[in-house]
Amino acid sequence: MKDFSKHWNGSKSPRKQRKYRANAPLNLKHRMVSAHLSKELRQQYHTRSFPIRKGDTVLVMRGKFKGSEGKVEKVYTKQLRVTVDSAKITSKKGTKIPIKIRPSALLIKELNLSDKLREKSLAKYGKAR
């Protein structure tokens, strides 16, 4: 049996959709770790969502840490999760443990544009529309 096929994405079956997301290669999973842009960024770049990167400032929209804003510490591409510096719990020992959050629960407030290639890909969206 195949490990991955692009044709699974066309299926309506929830089982095949889960299989597609779980077995997708990292270059496709990178695009899955995307979050919505704020209204200001949406007007500026003419796109609704964009892949999250370390250093982006995000707002947590769902869950226990709803309303907290912070910078992205790490992106777990294989797990399709993100850690934010403002979303941490305290263990019994007293150490702070970062919570992994789904990117769909985040809103990008400010982009980390230190990478010129990322700026080019954002500019591409503006020209397309």
mmCIF file with all atom_site columns, C-alpha atoms in Angstrom:
data_model
loop_
_atom_site.group_PDB
_atom_site.id
_atom_site.type_symbol
_atom_site.label_atom_id
_atom_site.label_alt_id
_atom_site.label_comp_id
_atom_site.label_asym_id
_atom_site.label_entity_id
_atom_site.label_seq_id
_atom_site.pdbx_PDB_ins_code
_atom_site.Cartn_x
_atom_site.Cartn_y
_atom_site.Cartn_z
_atom_site.occupancy
_atom_site.B_iso_or_equiv
_atom_site.pdbx_formal_charge
_atom_site.auth_seq_id
_atom_site.auth_comp_id
_atom_site.auth_asym_id
_atom_site.auth_atom_id
_atom_site.pdbx_PDB_model_num
ATOM 1   C CA . MET A 1 1   ? 0.000   0.000  0.000  1.00 0.00 ? 1   MET A CA 1
ATOM 2   C CA . LYS A 1 2   ? 1.156   3.532  -0.755 1.00 0.00 ? 2   LYS A CA 1
ATOM 3   C CA . ASP A 1 3   ? 2.518   5.800  1.962  1.00 0.00 ? 3   ASP A CA 1
ATOM 4   C CA . PHE A 1 4   ? 1.148   8.923  0.302  1.00 0.00 ? 4   PHE A CA 1
ATOM 5   C CA . SER A 1 5   ? -0.869  9.953  -2.731 1.00 0.00 ? 5   SER A CA 1
ATOM 6   C CA . LYS A 1 6   ? -2.013  13.428 -3.802 1.00 0.00 ? 6   LYS A CA 1
ATOM 7   C CA . HIS A 1 7   ? -5.312  11.880 -4.912 1.00 0.00 ? 7   HIS A CA 1
ATOM 8   C CA . TRP A 1 8   ? -6.363  11.242 -1.290 1.00 0.00 ? 8   TRP A CA 1
ATOM 9   C CA . ASN A 1 9   ? -6.924  14.986 -0.889 1.00 0.00 ? 9   ASN A CA 1
ATOM 10  C CA . GLY A 1 10  ? -9.725  14.852 -3.465 1.00 0.00 ? 10  GLY A CA 1
ATOM 11  C CA . SER A 1 11  ? -11.705 12.355 -1.415 1.00 0.00 ? 11  SER A CA 1
ATOM 12  C CA . LYS A 1 12  ? -14.675 13.336 0.767  1.00 0.00 ? 12  LYS A CA 1
ATOM 13  C CA . SER A 1 13  ? -13.958 10.466 3.160  1.00 0.00 ? 13  SER A CA 1
ATOM 14  C CA . PRO A 1 14  ? -12.760 11.748 6.574  1.00 0.00 ? 14  PRO A CA 1
ATOM 15  C CA . ARG A 1 15  ? -10.597 8.635  6.917  1.00 0.00 ? 15  ARG A CA 1
ATOM 16  C CA . LYS A 1 16  ? -8.694  9.468  3.715  1.00 0.00 ? 16  LYS A CA 1
ATOM 17  C CA . GLN A 1 17  ? -8.436  13.150 4.657  1.00 0.00 ? 17  GLN A CA 1
ATOM 18  C CA . ARG A 1 18  ? -6.782  12.197 7.977  1.00 0.00 ? 18  ARG A CA 1
ATOM 19  C CA . LYS A 1 19  ? -4.500  9.782  6.133  1.00 0.00 ? 19  LYS A CA 1
ATOM 20  C CA . TYR A 1 20  ? -3.512  12.547 3.677  1.00 0.00 ? 20  TYR A CA 1
ATOM 21  C CA . ARG A 1 21  ? -2.567  14.942 6.497  1.00 0.00 ? 21  ARG A CA 1
ATOM 22  C CA . ALA A 1 22  ? -0.748  12.299 8.552  1.00 0.00 ? 22  ALA A CA 1
ATOM 23  C CA . ASN A 1 23  ? 1.345   10.833 5.717  1.00 0.00 ? 23  ASN A CA 1
ATOM 24  C CA . ALA A 1 24  ? 2.022   14.013 3.722  1.00 0.00 ? 24  ALA A CA 1
ATOM 25  C CA . PRO A 1 25  ? 5.671   14.879 3.005  1.00 0.00 ? 25  PRO A CA 1
ATOM 26  C CA . LEU A 1 26  ? 7.189   17.828 4.889  1.00 0.00 ? 26  LEU A CA 1
ATOM 27  C CA . ASN A 1 27  ? 7.080   20.185 1.896  1.00 0.00 ? 27  ASN A CA 1
ATOM 28  C CA . LEU A 1 28  ? 3.259   19.845 1.872  1.00 0.00 ? 28  LEU A CA 1
ATOM 29  C CA . LYS A 1 29  ? 2.945   19.837 5.673  1.00 0.00 ? 29  LYS A CA 1
ATOM 30  C CA . HIS A 1 30  ? 4.776   23.186 5.738  1.00 0.00 ? 30  HIS A CA 1
ATOM 31  C CA . ARG A 1 31  ? 1.825   24.749 3.895  1.00 0.00 ? 31  ARG A CA 1
ATOM 32  C CA . MET A 1 32  ? -0.603  23.068 6.313  1.00 0.00 ? 32  MET A CA 1
ATOM 33  C CA . VAL A 1 33  ? 0.997   24.969 9.219  1.00 0.00 ? 33  VAL A CA 1
ATOM 34  C CA . SER A 1 34  ? -0.714  28.185 8.071  1.00 0.00 ? 34  SER A CA 1
ATOM 35  C CA . ALA A 1 35  ? -2.757  30.707 10.019 1.00 0.00 ? 35  ALA A CA 1
ATOM 36  C CA . HIS A 1 36  ? -5.057  33.576 9.120  1.00 0.00 ? 36  HIS A CA 1
ATOM 37  C CA . LEU A 1 37  ? -3.582  37.058 8.794  1.00 0.00 ? 37  LEU A CA 1
ATOM 38  C CA . SER A 1 38  ? -4.939  40.059 10.723 1.00 0.00 ? 38  SER A CA 1
ATOM 39  C CA . LYS A 1 39  ? -7.210  42.504 8.865  1.00 0.00 ? 39  LYS A CA 1
ATOM 40  C CA . GLU A 1 40  ? -4.363  44.998 8.378  1.00 0.00 ? 40  GLU A CA 1
ATOM 41  C CA . LEU A 1 41  ? -1.992  42.359 6.964  1.00 0.00 ? 41  LEU A CA 1
ATOM 42  C CA . ARG A 1 42  ? -4.793  40.933 4.819  1.00 0.00 ? 42  ARG A CA 1
ATOM 43  C CA . GLN A 1 43  ? -5.368  44.327 3.184  1.00 0.00 ? 43  GLN A CA 1
ATOM 44  C CA . GLN A 1 44  ? -1.645  44.897 2.757  1.00 0.00 ? 44  GLN A CA 1
ATOM 45  C CA . TYR A 1 45  ? -0.737  41.517 1.202  1.00 0.00 ? 45  TYR A CA 1
ATOM 46  C CA . HIS A 1 46  ? -4.084  40.562 -0.421 1.00 0.00 ? 46  HIS A CA 1
ATOM 47  C CA . THR A 1 47  ? -4.128  37.046 1.029  1.00 0.00 ? 47  THR A CA 1
ATOM 48  C CA . ARG A 1 48  ? -6.112  35.448 3.844  1.00 0.00 ? 48  ARG A CA 1
ATOM 49  C CA . SER A 1 49  ? -3.568  33.013 5.301  1.00 0.00 ? 49  SER A CA 1
ATOM 50  C CA . PHE A 1 50  ? 0.169   32.360 5.259  1.00 0.00 ? 50  PHE A CA 1
ATOM 51  C CA . PRO A 1 51  ? 2.522   29.679 6.685  1.00 0.00 ? 51  PRO A CA 1
ATOM 52  C CA . ILE A 1 52  ? 3.716   30.391 10.237 1.00 0.00 ? 52  ILE A CA 1
ATOM 53  C CA . ARG A 1 53  ? 7.416   30.849 10.978 1.00 0.00 ? 53  ARG A CA 1
ATOM 54  C CA . LYS A 1 54  ? 9.524   31.282 14.090 1.00 0.00 ? 54  LYS A CA 1
ATOM 55  C CA . GLY A 1 55  ? 9.510   34.950 15.109 1.00 0.00 ? 55  GLY A CA 1
ATOM 56  C CA . ASP A 1 56  ? 5.994   35.784 13.882 1.00 0.00 ? 56  ASP A CA 1
ATOM 57  C CA . THR A 1 57  ? 3.785   37.607 16.398 1.00 0.00 ? 57  THR A CA 1
ATOM 58  C CA . VAL A 1 58  ? 0.493   35.747 16.826 1.00 0.00 ? 58  VAL A CA 1
ATOM 59  C CA . LEU A 1 59  ? -2.737  36.058 18.795 1.00 0.00 ? 59  LEU A CA 1
ATOM 60  C CA . VAL A 1 60  ? -4.299  32.904 20.272 1.00 0.00 ? 60  VAL A CA 1
ATOM 61  C CA . MET A 1 61  ? -7.973  32.798 19.251 1.00 0.00 ? 61  MET A CA 1
ATOM 62  C CA . ARG A 1 62  ? -9.123  29.503 20.818 1.00 0.00 ? 62  ARG A CA 1
ATOM 63  C CA . GLY A 1 63  ? -8.530  27.432 23.927 1.00 0.00 ? 63  GLY A CA 1
ATOM 64  C CA . LYS A 1 64  ? -7.177  28.035 27.409 1.00 0.00 ? 64  LYS A CA 1
ATOM 65  C CA . PHE A 1 65  ? -4.811  30.809 26.280 1.00 0.00 ? 65  PHE A CA 1
ATOM 66  C CA . LYS A 1 66  ? -7.410  32.690 24.203 1.00 0.00 ? 66  LYS A CA 1
ATOM 67  C CA . GLY A 1 67  ? -6.526  36.386 23.915 1.00 0.00 ? 67  GLY A CA 1
ATOM 68  C CA . SER A 1 68  ? -2.825  35.990 24.703 1.00 0.00 ? 68  SER A CA 1
ATOM 69  C CA . GLU A 1 69  ? -0.365  37.444 22.209 1.00 0.00 ? 69  GLU A CA 1
ATOM 70  C CA . GLY A 1 70  ? 3.230   36.373 21.761 1.00 0.00 ? 70  GLY A CA 1
ATOM 71  C CA . LYS A 1 71  ? 6.022   35.346 19.420 1.00 0.00 ? 71  LYS A CA 1
ATOM 72  C CA . VAL A 1 72  ? 6.270   31.911 17.838 1.00 0.00 ? 72  VAL A CA 1
ATOM 73  C CA . GLU A 1 73  ? 9.060   29.975 19.569 1.00 0.00 ? 73  GLU A CA 1
ATOM 74  C CA . LYS A 1 74  ? 9.060   26.809 17.477 1.00 0.00 ? 74  LYS A CA 1
ATOM 75  C CA . VAL A 1 75  ? 7.118   25.264 14.594 1.00 0.00 ? 75  VAL A CA 1
ATOM 76  C CA . TYR A 1 76  ? 6.610   21.486 14.712 1.00 0.00 ? 76  TYR A CA 1
ATOM 77  C CA . THR A 1 77  ? 6.002   20.711 11.035 1.00 0.00 ? 77  THR A CA 1
ATOM 78  C CA . LYS A 1 78  ? 5.629   16.939 11.497 1.00 0.00 ? 78  LYS A CA 1
ATOM 79  C CA . GLN A 1 79  ? 3.039   17.357 14.269 1.00 0.00 ? 79  GLN A CA 1
ATOM 80  C CA . LEU A 1 80  ? 1.364   20.384 12.609 1.00 0.00 ? 80  LEU A CA 1
ATOM 81  C CA . ARG A 1 81  ? 1.685   22.359 15.860 1.00 0.00 ? 81  ARG A CA 1
ATOM 82  C CA . VAL A 1 82  ? 3.239   25.648 17.051 1.00 0.00 ? 82  VAL A CA 1
ATOM 83  C CA . THR A 1 83  ? 4.540   26.866 20.425 1.00 0.00 ? 83  THR A CA 1
ATOM 84  C CA . VAL A 1 84  ? 4.025   30.488 21.495 1.00 0.00 ? 84  VAL A CA 1
ATOM 85  C CA . ASP A 1 85  ? 6.059   32.175 24.264 1.00 0.00 ? 85  ASP A CA 1
ATOM 86  C CA . SER A 1 86  ? 2.907   33.427 26.040 1.00 0.00 ? 86  SER A CA 1
ATOM 87  C CA . ALA A 1 87  ? 1.247   29.970 26.152 1.00 0.00 ? 87  ALA A CA 1
ATOM 88  C CA . LYS A 1 88  ? 3.013   28.026 28.902 1.00 0.00 ? 88  LYS A CA 1
ATOM 89  C CA . ILE A 1 89  ? 1.894   26.016 31.920 1.00 0.00 ? 89  ILE A CA 1
ATOM 90  C CA . THR A 1 90  ? 3.768   25.484 35.174 1.00 0.00 ? 90  THR A CA 1
ATOM 91  C CA . SER A 1 91  ? 4.722   21.929 36.122 1.00 0.00 ? 91  SER A CA 1
ATOM 92  C CA . LYS A 1 92  ? 4.785   20.573 39.677 1.00 0.00 ? 92  LYS A CA 1
ATOM 93  C CA . LYS A 1 93  ? 8.533   21.208 39.744 1.00 0.00 ? 93  LYS A CA 1
ATOM 94  C CA . GLY A 1 94  ? 7.906   24.851 38.871 1.00 0.00 ? 94  GLY A CA 1
ATOM 95  C CA . THR A 1 95  ? 9.342   24.780 35.356 1.00 0.00 ? 95  THR A CA 1
ATOM 96  C CA . LYS A 1 96  ? 7.458   26.415 32.484 1.00 0.00 ? 96  LYS A CA 1
ATOM 97  C CA . ILE A 1 97  ? 6.303   23.979 29.793 1.00 0.00 ? 97  ILE A CA 1
ATOM 98  C CA . PRO A 1 98  ? 5.290   25.337 26.356 1.00 0.00 ? 98  PRO A CA 1
ATOM 99  C CA . ILE A 1 99  ? 1.925   24.168 25.017 1.00 0.00 ? 99  ILE A CA 1
ATOM 100 C CA . LYS A 1 100 ? 1.671   23.038 21.392 1.00 0.00 ? 100 LYS A CA 1
ATOM 101 C CA . ILE A 1 101 ? -1.172  24.860 19.635 1.00 0.00 ? 101 ILE A CA 1
ATOM 102 C CA . ARG A 1 102 ? -2.826  24.127 16.295 1.00 0.00 ? 102 ARG A CA 1
ATOM 103 C CA . PRO A 1 103 ? -2.134  26.874 13.732 1.00 0.00 ? 103 PRO A CA 1
ATOM 104 C CA . SER A 1 104 ? -5.863  27.149 12.953 1.00 0.00 ? 104 SER A CA 1
ATOM 105 C CA . ALA A 1 105 ? -6.330  28.589 16.467 1.00 0.00 ? 105 ALA A CA 1
ATOM 106 C CA . LEU A 1 106 ? -3.876  31.432 15.796 1.00 0.00 ? 106 LEU A CA 1
ATOM 107 C CA . LEU A 1 107 ? -4.056  34.817 14.063 1.00 0.00 ? 107 LEU A CA 1
ATOM 108 C CA . ILE A 1 108 ? -0.865  36.331 12.643 1.00 0.00 ? 108 ILE A CA 1
ATOM 109 C CA . LYS A 1 109 ? -0.517  39.947 13.837 1.00 0.00 ? 109 LYS A CA 1
ATOM 110 C CA . GLU A 1 110 ? 3.032   40.642 12.615 1.00 0.00 ? 110 GLU A CA 1
ATOM 111 C CA . LEU A 1 111 ? 5.203   38.730 10.144 1.00 0.00 ? 111 LEU A CA 1
ATOM 112 C CA . ASN A 1 112 ? 8.901   37.964 10.537 1.00 0.00 ? 112 ASN A CA 1
ATOM 113 C CA . LEU A 1 113 ? 10.265  39.293 7.227  1.00 0.00 ? 113 LEU A CA 1
ATOM 114 C CA . SER A 1 114 ? 13.980  38.730 7.866  1.00 0.00 ? 114 SER A CA 1
ATOM 115 C CA . ASP A 1 115 ? 13.954  36.205 4.992  1.00 0.00 ? 115 ASP A CA 1
ATOM 116 C CA . LYS A 1 116 ? 13.916  37.875 1.544  1.00 0.00 ? 116 LYS A CA 1
ATOM 117 C CA . LEU A 1 117 ? 12.385  34.772 -0.064 1.00 0.00 ? 117 LEU A CA 1
ATOM 118 C CA . ARG A 1 118 ? 9.388   35.059 2.243  1.00 0.00 ? 118 ARG A CA 1
ATOM 119 C CA . GLU A 1 119 ? 8.925   38.703 1.217  1.00 0.00 ? 119 GLU A CA 1
ATOM 120 C CA . LYS A 1 120 ? 8.986   37.665 -2.452 1.00 0.00 ? 120 LYS A CA 1
ATOM 121 C CA . SER A 1 121 ? 6.300   35.035 -1.921 1.00 0.00 ? 121 SER A CA 1
ATOM 122 C CA . LEU A 1 122 ? 4.100   37.616 -0.159 1.00 0.00 ? 122 LEU A CA 1
ATOM 123 C CA . ALA A 1 123 ? 4.606   40.085 -3.019 1.00 0.00 ? 123 ALA A CA 1
ATOM 124 C CA . LYS A 1 124 ? 3.536   37.359 -5.450 1.00 0.00 ? 124 LYS A CA 1
ATOM 125 C CA . TYR A 1 125 ? 0.079   37.220 -3.802 1.00 0.00 ? 125 TYR A CA 1
ATOM 126 C CA . GLY A 1 126 ? -0.440  40.966 -4.274 1.00 0.00 ? 126 GLY A CA 1
ATOM 127 C CA . LYS A 1 127 ? 0.301   40.778 -8.003 1.00 0.00 ? 127 LYS A CA 1
ATOM 128 C CA . ALA A 1 128 ? -1.988  37.797 -8.576 1.00 0.00 ? 128 ALA A CA 1
ATOM 129 C CA . ARG A 1 129 ? -5.113  39.673 -7.442 1.00 0.00 ? 129 ARG A CA 1
#
